[in-house]
Coordinates of C-alpha atoms in Angstrom, one line a residue:
X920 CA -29.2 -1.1 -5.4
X921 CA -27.7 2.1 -3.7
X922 CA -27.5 5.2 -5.2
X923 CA -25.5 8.8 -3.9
X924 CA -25.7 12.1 -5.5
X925 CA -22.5 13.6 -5.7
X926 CA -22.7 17.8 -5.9
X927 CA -19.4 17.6 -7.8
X928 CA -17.6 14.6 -8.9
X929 CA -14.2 13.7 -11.0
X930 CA -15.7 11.3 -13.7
X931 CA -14.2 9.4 -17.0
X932 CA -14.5 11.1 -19.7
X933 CA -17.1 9.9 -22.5
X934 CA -15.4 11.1 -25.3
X935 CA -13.5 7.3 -26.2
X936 CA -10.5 8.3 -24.7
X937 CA -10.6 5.9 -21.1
X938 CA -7.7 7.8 -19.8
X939 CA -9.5 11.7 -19.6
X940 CA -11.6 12.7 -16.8
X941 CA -13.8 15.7 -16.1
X942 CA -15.5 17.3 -13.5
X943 CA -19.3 17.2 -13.6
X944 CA -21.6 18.8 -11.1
X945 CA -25.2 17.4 -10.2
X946 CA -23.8 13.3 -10.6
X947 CA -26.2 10.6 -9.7
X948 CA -24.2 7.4 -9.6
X949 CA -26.2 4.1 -8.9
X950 CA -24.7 0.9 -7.8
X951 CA -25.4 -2.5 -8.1
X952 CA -23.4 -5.4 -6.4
X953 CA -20.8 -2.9 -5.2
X954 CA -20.2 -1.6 -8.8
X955 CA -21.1 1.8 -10.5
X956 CA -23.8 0.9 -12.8
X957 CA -24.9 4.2 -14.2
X958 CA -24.0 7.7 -14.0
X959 CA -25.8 10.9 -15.0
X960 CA -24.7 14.5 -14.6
X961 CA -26.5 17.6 -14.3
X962 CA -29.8 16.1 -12.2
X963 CA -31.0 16.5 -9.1
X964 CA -31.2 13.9 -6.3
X965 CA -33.8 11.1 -6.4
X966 CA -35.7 10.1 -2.5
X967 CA -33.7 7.7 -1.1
X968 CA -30.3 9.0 -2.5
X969 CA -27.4 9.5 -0.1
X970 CA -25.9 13.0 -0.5
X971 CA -22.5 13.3 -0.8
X972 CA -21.5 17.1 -0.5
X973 CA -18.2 18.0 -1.7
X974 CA -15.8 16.6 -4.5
X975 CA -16.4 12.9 -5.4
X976 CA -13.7 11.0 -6.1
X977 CA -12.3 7.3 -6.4
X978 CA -11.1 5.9 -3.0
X979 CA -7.3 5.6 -2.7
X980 CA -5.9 2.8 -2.9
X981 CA -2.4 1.8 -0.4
X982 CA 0.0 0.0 -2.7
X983 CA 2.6 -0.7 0.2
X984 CA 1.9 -1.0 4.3
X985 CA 3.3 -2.7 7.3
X986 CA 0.2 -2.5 9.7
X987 CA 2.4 -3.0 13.1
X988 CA 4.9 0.0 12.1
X989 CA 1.9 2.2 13.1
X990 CA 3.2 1.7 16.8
X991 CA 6.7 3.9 15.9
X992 CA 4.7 6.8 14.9
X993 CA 6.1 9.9 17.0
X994 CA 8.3 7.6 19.0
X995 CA 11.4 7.5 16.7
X996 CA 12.2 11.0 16.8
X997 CA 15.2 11.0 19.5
X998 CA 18.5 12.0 18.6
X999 CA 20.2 10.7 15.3
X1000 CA 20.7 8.1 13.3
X1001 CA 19.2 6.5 9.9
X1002 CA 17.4 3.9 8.4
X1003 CA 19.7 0.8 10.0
X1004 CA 18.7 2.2 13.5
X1005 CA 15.3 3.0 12.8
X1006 CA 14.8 -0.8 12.1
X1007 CA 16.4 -1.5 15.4
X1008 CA 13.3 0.0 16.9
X1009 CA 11.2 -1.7 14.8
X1010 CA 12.4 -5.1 15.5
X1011 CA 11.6 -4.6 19.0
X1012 CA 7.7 -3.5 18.5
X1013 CA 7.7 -6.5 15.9
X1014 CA 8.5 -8.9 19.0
X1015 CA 5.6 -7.9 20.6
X1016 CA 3.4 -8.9 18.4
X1017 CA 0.5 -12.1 19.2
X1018 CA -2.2 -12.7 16.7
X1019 CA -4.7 -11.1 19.2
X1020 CA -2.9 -7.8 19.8
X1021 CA -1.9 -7.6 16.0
X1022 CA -6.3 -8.0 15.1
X1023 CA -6.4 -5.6 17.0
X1024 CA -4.1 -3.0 16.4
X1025 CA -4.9 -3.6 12.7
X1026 CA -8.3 -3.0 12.7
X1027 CA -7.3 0.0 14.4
X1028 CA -4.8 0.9 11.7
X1029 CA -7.0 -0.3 9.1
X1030 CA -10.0 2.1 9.9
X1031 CA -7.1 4.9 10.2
X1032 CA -7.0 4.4 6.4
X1033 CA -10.8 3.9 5.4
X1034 CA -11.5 7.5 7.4
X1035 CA -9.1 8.9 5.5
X1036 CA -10.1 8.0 1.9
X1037 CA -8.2 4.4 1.7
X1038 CA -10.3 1.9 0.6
X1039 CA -7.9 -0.9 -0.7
X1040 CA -4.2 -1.8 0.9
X1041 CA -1.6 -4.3 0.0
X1042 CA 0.0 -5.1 3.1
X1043 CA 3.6 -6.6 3.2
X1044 CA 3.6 -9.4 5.8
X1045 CA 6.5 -10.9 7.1
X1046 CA 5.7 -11.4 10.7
X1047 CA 4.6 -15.2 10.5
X1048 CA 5.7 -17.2 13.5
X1049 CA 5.6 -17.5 17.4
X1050 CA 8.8 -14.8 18.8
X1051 CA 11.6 -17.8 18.4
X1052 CA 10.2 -18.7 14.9
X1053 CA 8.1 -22.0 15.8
X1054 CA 5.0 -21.7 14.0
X1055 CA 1.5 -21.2 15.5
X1056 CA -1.0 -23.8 16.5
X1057 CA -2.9 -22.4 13.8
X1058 CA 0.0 -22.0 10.9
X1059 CA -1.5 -18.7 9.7
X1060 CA -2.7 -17.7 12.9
X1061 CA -1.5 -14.1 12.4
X1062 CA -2.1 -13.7 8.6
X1063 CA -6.2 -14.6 9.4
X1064 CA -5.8 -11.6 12.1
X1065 CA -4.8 -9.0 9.4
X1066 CA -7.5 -10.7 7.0
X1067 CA -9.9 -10.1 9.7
X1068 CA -9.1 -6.9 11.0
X1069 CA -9.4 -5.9 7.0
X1070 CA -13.0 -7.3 7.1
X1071 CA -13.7 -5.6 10.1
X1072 CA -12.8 -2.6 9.1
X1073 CA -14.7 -2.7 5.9
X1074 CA -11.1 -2.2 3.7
X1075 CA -10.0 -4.5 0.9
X1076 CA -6.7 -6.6 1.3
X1077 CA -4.3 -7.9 -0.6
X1078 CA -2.3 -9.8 2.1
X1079 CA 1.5 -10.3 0.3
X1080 CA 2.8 -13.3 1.9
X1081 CA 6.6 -12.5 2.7
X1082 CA 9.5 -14.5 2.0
X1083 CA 12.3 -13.2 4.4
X1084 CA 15.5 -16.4 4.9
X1085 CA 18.7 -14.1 5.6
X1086 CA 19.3 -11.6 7.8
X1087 CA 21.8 -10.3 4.9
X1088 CA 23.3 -11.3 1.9
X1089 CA 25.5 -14.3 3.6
X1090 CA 24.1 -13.0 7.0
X1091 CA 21.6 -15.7 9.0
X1092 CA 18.4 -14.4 10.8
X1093 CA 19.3 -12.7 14.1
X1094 CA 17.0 -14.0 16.8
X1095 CA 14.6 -10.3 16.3
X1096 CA 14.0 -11.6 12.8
X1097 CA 13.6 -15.6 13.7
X1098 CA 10.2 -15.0 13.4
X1099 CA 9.7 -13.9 10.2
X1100 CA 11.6 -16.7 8.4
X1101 CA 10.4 -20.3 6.9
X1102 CA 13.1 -23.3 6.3
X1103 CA 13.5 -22.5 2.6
X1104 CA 11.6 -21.4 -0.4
X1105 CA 10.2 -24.8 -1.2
X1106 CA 8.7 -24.7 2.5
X1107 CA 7.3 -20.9 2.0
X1108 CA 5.8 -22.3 -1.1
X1109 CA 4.0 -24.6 0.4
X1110 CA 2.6 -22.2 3.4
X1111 CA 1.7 -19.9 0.5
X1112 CA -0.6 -22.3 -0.8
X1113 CA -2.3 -23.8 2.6
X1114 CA -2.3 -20.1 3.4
X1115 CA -4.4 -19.1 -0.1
X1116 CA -6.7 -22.1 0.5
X1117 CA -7.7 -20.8 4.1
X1118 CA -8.3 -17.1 2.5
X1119 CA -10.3 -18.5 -0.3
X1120 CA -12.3 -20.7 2.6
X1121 CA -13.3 -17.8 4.6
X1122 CA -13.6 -14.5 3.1
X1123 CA -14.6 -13.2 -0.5
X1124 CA -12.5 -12.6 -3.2
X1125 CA -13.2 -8.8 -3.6
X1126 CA -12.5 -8.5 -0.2
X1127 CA -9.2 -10.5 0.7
X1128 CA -7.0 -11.3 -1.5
X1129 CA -3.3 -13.1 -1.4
X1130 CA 0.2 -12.0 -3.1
X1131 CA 3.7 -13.1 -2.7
X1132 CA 6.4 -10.4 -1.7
X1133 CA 10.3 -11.4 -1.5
X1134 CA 11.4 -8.8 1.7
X1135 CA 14.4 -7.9 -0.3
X1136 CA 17.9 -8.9 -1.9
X1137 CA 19.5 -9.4 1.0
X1138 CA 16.4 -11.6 2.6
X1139 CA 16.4 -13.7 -0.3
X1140 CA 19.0 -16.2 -2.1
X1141 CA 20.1 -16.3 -5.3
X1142 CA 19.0 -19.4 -5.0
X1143 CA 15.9 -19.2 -3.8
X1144 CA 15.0 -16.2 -6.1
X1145 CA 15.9 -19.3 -9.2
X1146 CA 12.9 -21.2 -7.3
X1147 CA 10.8 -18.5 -6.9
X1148 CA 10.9 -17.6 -10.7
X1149 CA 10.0 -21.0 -11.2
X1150 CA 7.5 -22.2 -9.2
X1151 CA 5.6 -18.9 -7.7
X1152 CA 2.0 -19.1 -9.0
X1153 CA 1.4 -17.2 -12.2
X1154 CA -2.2 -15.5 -11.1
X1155 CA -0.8 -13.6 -8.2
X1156 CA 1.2 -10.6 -7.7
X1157 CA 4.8 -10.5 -6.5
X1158 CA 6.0 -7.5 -4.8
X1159 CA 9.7 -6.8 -3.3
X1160 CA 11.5 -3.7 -1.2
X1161 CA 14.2 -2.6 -3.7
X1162 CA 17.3 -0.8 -3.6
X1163 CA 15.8 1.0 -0.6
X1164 CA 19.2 1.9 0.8
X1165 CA 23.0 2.0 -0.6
X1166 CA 24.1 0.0 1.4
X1167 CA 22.1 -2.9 -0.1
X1168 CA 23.2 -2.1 -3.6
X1169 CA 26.4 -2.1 -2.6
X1170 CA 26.1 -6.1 -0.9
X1171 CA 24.1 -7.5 -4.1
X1172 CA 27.0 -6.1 -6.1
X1173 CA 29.9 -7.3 -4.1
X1174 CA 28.1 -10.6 -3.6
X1175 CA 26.4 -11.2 -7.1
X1176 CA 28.1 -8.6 -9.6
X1177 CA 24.9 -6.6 -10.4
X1178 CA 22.1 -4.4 -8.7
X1179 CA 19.4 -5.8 -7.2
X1180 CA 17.0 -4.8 -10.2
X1181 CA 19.9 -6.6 -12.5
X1182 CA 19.8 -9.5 -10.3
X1183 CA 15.8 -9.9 -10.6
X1184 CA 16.0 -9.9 -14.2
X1185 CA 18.6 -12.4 -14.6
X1186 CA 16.3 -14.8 -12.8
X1187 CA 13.0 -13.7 -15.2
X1188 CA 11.5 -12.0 -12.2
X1189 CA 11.0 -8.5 -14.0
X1190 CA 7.2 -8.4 -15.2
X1191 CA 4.4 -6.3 -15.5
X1192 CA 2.8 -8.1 -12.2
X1193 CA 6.1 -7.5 -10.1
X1194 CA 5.9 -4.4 -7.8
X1195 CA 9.0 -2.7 -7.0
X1196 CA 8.6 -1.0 -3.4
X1197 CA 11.0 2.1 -3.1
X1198 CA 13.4 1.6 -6.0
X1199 CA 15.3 5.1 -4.5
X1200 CA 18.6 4.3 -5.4
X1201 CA 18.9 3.2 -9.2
X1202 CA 21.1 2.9 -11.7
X1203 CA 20.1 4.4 -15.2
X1204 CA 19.9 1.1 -16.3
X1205 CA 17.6 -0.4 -13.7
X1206 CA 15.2 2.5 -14.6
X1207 CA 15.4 1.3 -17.7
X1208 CA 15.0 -2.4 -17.0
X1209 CA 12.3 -1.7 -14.9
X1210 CA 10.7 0.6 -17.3
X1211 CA 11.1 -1.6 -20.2
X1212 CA 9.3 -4.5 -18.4
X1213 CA 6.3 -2.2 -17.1
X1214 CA 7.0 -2.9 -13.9
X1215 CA 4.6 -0.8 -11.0
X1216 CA 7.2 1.2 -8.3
X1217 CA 5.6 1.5 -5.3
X1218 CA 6.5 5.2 -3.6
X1219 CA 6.3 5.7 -0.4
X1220 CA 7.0 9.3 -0.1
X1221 CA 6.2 10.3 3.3
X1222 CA 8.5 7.1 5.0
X1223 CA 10.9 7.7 2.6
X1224 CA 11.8 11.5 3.8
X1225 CA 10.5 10.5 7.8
X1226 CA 13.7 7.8 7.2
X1227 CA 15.7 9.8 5.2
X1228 CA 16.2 7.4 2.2
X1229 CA 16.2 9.7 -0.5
X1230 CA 14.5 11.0 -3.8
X1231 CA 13.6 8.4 -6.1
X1232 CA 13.3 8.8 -9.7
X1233 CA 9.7 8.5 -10.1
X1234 CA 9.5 11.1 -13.4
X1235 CA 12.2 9.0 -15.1
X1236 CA 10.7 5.8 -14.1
X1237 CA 7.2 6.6 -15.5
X1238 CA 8.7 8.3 -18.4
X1239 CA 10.5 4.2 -19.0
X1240 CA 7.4 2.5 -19.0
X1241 CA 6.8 2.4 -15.2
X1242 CA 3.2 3.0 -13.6
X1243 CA 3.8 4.6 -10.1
X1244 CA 2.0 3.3 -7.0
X1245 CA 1.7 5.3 -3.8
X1246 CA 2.0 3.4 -0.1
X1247 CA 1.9 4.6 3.4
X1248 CA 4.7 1.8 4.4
X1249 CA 5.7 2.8 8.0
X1250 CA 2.2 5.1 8.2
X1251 CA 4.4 8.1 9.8
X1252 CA 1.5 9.6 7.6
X1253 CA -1.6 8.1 6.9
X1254 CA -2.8 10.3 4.0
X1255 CA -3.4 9.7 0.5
X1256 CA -3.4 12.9 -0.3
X1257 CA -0.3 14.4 1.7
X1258 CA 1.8 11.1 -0.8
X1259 CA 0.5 12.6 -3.3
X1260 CA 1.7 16.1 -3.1
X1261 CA 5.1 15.1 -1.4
X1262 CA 6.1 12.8 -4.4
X1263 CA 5.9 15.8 -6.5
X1264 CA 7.3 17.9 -4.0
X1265 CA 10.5 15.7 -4.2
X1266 CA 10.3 16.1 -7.6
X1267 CA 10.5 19.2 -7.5
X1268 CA 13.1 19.4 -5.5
X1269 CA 15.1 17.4 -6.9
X1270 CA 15.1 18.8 -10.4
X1271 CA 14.7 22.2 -9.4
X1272 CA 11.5 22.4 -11.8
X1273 CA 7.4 22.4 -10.9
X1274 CA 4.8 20.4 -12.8
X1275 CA 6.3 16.9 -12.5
X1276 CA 3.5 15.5 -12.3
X1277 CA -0.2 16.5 -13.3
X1278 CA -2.4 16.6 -10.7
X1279 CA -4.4 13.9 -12.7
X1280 CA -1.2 11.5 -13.0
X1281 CA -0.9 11.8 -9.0
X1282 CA -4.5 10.9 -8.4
X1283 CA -3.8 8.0 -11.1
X1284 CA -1.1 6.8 -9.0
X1285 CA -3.1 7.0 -5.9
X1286 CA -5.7 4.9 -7.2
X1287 CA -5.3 2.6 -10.5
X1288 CA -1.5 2.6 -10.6
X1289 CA -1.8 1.4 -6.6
X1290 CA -4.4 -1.3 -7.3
X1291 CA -3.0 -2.6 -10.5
X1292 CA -0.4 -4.3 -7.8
X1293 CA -3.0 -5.8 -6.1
X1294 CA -5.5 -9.2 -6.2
X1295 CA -8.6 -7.2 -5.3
X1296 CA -10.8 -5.1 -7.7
X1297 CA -9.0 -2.1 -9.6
X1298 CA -9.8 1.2 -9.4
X1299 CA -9.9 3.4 -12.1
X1300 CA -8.6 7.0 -11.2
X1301 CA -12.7 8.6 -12.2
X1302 CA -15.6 7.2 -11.3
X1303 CA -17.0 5.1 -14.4
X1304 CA -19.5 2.2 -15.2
X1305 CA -18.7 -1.3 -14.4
X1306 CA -15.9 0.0 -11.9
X1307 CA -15.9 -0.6 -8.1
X1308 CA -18.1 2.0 -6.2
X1309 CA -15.0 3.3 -4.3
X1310 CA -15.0 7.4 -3.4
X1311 CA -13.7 9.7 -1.1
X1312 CA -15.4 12.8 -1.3
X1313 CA -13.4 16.1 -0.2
X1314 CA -14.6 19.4 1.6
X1315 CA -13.8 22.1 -0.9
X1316 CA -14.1 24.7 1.5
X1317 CA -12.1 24.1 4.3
X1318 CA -9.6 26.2 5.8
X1319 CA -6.9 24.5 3.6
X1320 CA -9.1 23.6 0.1
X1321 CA -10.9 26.7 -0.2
X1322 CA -10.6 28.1 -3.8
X1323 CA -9.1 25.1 -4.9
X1324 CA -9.5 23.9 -8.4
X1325 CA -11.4 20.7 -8.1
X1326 CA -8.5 19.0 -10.2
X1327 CA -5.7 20.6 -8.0
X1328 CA -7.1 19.2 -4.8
X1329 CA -4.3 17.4 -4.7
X1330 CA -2.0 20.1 -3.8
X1331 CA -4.3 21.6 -0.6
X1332 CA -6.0 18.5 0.7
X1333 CA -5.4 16.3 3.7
X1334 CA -7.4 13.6 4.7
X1335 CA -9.3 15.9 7.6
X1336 CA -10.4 17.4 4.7
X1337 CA -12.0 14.2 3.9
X1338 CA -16.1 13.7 4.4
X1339 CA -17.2 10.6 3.5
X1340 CA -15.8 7.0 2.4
X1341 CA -17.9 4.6 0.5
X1342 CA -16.5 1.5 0.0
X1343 CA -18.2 -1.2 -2.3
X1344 CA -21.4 0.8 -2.3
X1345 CA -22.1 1.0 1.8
X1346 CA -21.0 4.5 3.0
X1347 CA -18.2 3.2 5.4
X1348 CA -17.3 6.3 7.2
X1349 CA -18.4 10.1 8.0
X1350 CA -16.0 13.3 9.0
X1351 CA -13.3 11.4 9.9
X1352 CA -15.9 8.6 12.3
X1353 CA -16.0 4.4 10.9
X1354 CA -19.5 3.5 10.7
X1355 CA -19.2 0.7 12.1
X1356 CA -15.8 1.0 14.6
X1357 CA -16.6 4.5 16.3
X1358 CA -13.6 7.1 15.7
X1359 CA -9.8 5.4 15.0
X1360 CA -8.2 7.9 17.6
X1361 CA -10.2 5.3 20.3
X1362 CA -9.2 2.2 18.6
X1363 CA -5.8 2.9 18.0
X1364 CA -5.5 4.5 21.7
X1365 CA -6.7 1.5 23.5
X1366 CA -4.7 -0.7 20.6
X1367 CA -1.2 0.8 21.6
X1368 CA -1.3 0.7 24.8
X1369 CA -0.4 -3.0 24.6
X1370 CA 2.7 -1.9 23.4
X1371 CA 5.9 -0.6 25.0

């Protein structure tokens, strides 16, 4: 058993009501088996407690990344364009991609994360095969690298198995995306389970865990959406990029009569376990579609304005029945706390009016609404018994926190303001250094430099 004593920590609230929290001072948590299994307030530490100075809170959980995007950071910047050449530039860092670079350069990425108050990620993986698209030696060859490079780096994984079969709606792959497509669905079925079998043989379920993601409308078929529906396992989550850009409204409605959220629930897919990443450009129907089948949308504020996508309706979504999830997606930002301000910060500019969101509804969606889309443990948005031992805990007196409302942190912290990370009940990481990995800035360094 490990126990910390936290100075200050955000905590449920014990008055029968599981979705209040307050903020209690002198908090003794104790663990047992990586969970919280008791917490008092108001004492002093015990010997043998680990101090935790600052504001506890519950780790944050990344509902939406793409580990190998990390290489674009600061190198997209030239001139104009959009989103269409943007993913030019990705396709050509995605080509360089082995299993042994990619363990690599996730572990890197992956211990960006945990330093900065990250302890659980969803990553959307589509990069499966050899460059011309002939599988691996080993089949999953590159999904066991970002499985290991999680474990490494102490962070838990959900690892959503991508199906990607068109370049376009109509469109083939292009050799650049050759790699990241199987025959059909039937035979990305089939890798889905051999793939979930080797998972399950190697690592713990609290630790990896696997999910299905369709890339998108224009990726996947009609028909292979009907077969999807029908034979995807029911005990996993399913995740999908949606209506992320006009133009891919406009194709699924020339090509199918109906926006891509229309076109999921003609085929069943809308559920409470689907995740719907971006959702930017909808229809007031979609939101309430989407809504109305409590769906999670996945924000990703930061790479949405870095790729100028747009505002999406994230009030009117949750106000539909929604729960909003915060990712990092591209990582032009790795910083749970800089997604949650800027999704209220579009908000706000978008409707001209402050207070979107409470401060307590944008830690929510940094922590429980992100893991609710995942097949790892969930993480409740206060620190409570029988939940995982997960926290981040913030310097309130740093140049940009100080006089900050514990509650309000959320609108003056960035993840330098983070101090520690525990993860699971270990104490992963310390003023922005991995415990066990050294400082990210090296990893990632020597990790890029593989890359052109």
């Amino acid at each position: 058993m490990n126990a910390f004593w936290c100075e200050t920590a955000v905590i449920a609230s014990d008055d029968g009501d599981g979705g209040l929290t307050e903020v209690a001072t002198g908090v003794r948590v104790e663990t047992n088996n990586g969970r919280i299994s008791a917490i008092h307030t108001g004492v002093q530490p015990l010997p043998g407690d680990t101090t935790l100075a600052g504001v506890a809170f519950p780790a944050a959980a990344n509902a939406h990344s793409h580990a190998f995007h990390r290489i674009l950071r600061g190198r997209t910047h030239d001139g104009h364009g959009d989103f269409w050449v943007w993913r030019e530039q990705m396709y050509r860092s995605a080509s360089e991609l082995t299993p042994e670079k990619y363990q690599k350069l996730a572990t890197a990425v992956f211990a960006e994360m945990v330093v900065s108050g990250f302890s659980s990620v969803a990553e959307f993986h589509y990069v499966h095969h050899q460059p011309a698209g002939a599988p691996y030696a080993e089949p999953h060859a590159m999904e066991l690298a970002l499985a290991r490079a999680a474990v490494s780096a102490g962070i838990r994984l959900t690892l959503l198995d991508t199906l990607y079969l068109m370049g376009g709606i109509g469109t083939p792959l292009s050799p650049d995306q050759a790699r990241f497509g199987d025959a059909d669905a039937l035979a990305w079925l089939d890798r889905l389970a051999s793939l979930r079998a080797a998972i399950a043989e190697e690592f713990p379920p609290e630790a990896v865990g696997v999910g299905a993601a369709l890339h998108s409308v224009r990726a996947v078929p009609e028909e292979a959406l009907k077969i999807v529906a029908k034979q995807l396992p029911r005990d996993i989550p399913l995740h999908i990029h949606l209506s992320e850009q006009p133009a891919e409204n406009d194709a699924c409605m020339e090509a199918y009569g109906t926006t891509p959220t229309g076109l999921l629930e003609r085929h069943g897919l809308l559920s409470s376990r689907l995740s719907a990443v971006h959702s930017t450009h909808l229809t007031p129907e979609d939101i309430a579609l989407l809504g109305g089948a409590s769906t999670t949308v996945v924000m990703c504020p930061s790479t949405e304005a870095d790729l100028a996508d747009g505002i999406g309706p994230a009030r009117e979504l949750c106000d539909a029945g929604a729960t909003i999830a915060l990712g990092t997606d591209q990582h032009a930002v790795i910083d749970p706390w800089i997604e949650m301000r800027t999704l209220e910060h579009g908000e706000r500019l978008g409707s001209g009016q402050r207070g979107r969101f409470s401060p307590g509804e944008l830690l929510g969606a940094a922590t429980e609404g992100a893991t609710h889309s995942m097949a790892t443990p969930i993480a409740p948005q206060a620190l409570q018994v029988g939940g995982v031992c997960d926290l981040m805990v913030i310097n309130p007196a740093s140049t940009r926190t100080a006089g900050s409302r514990p509650m309000q942190l959320a609108f003056s912290a960035t993840a330098s303001d983070v101090t520690q990370v525990v993860i699971g009940g270990d104490l992963i990481a310390s003023n922005g250094v991995h415990a066990r990995l050294g400082a990210p800035g090296a990893l990632l360094t020597e990790a890029l430099q593989e890359f052109s």
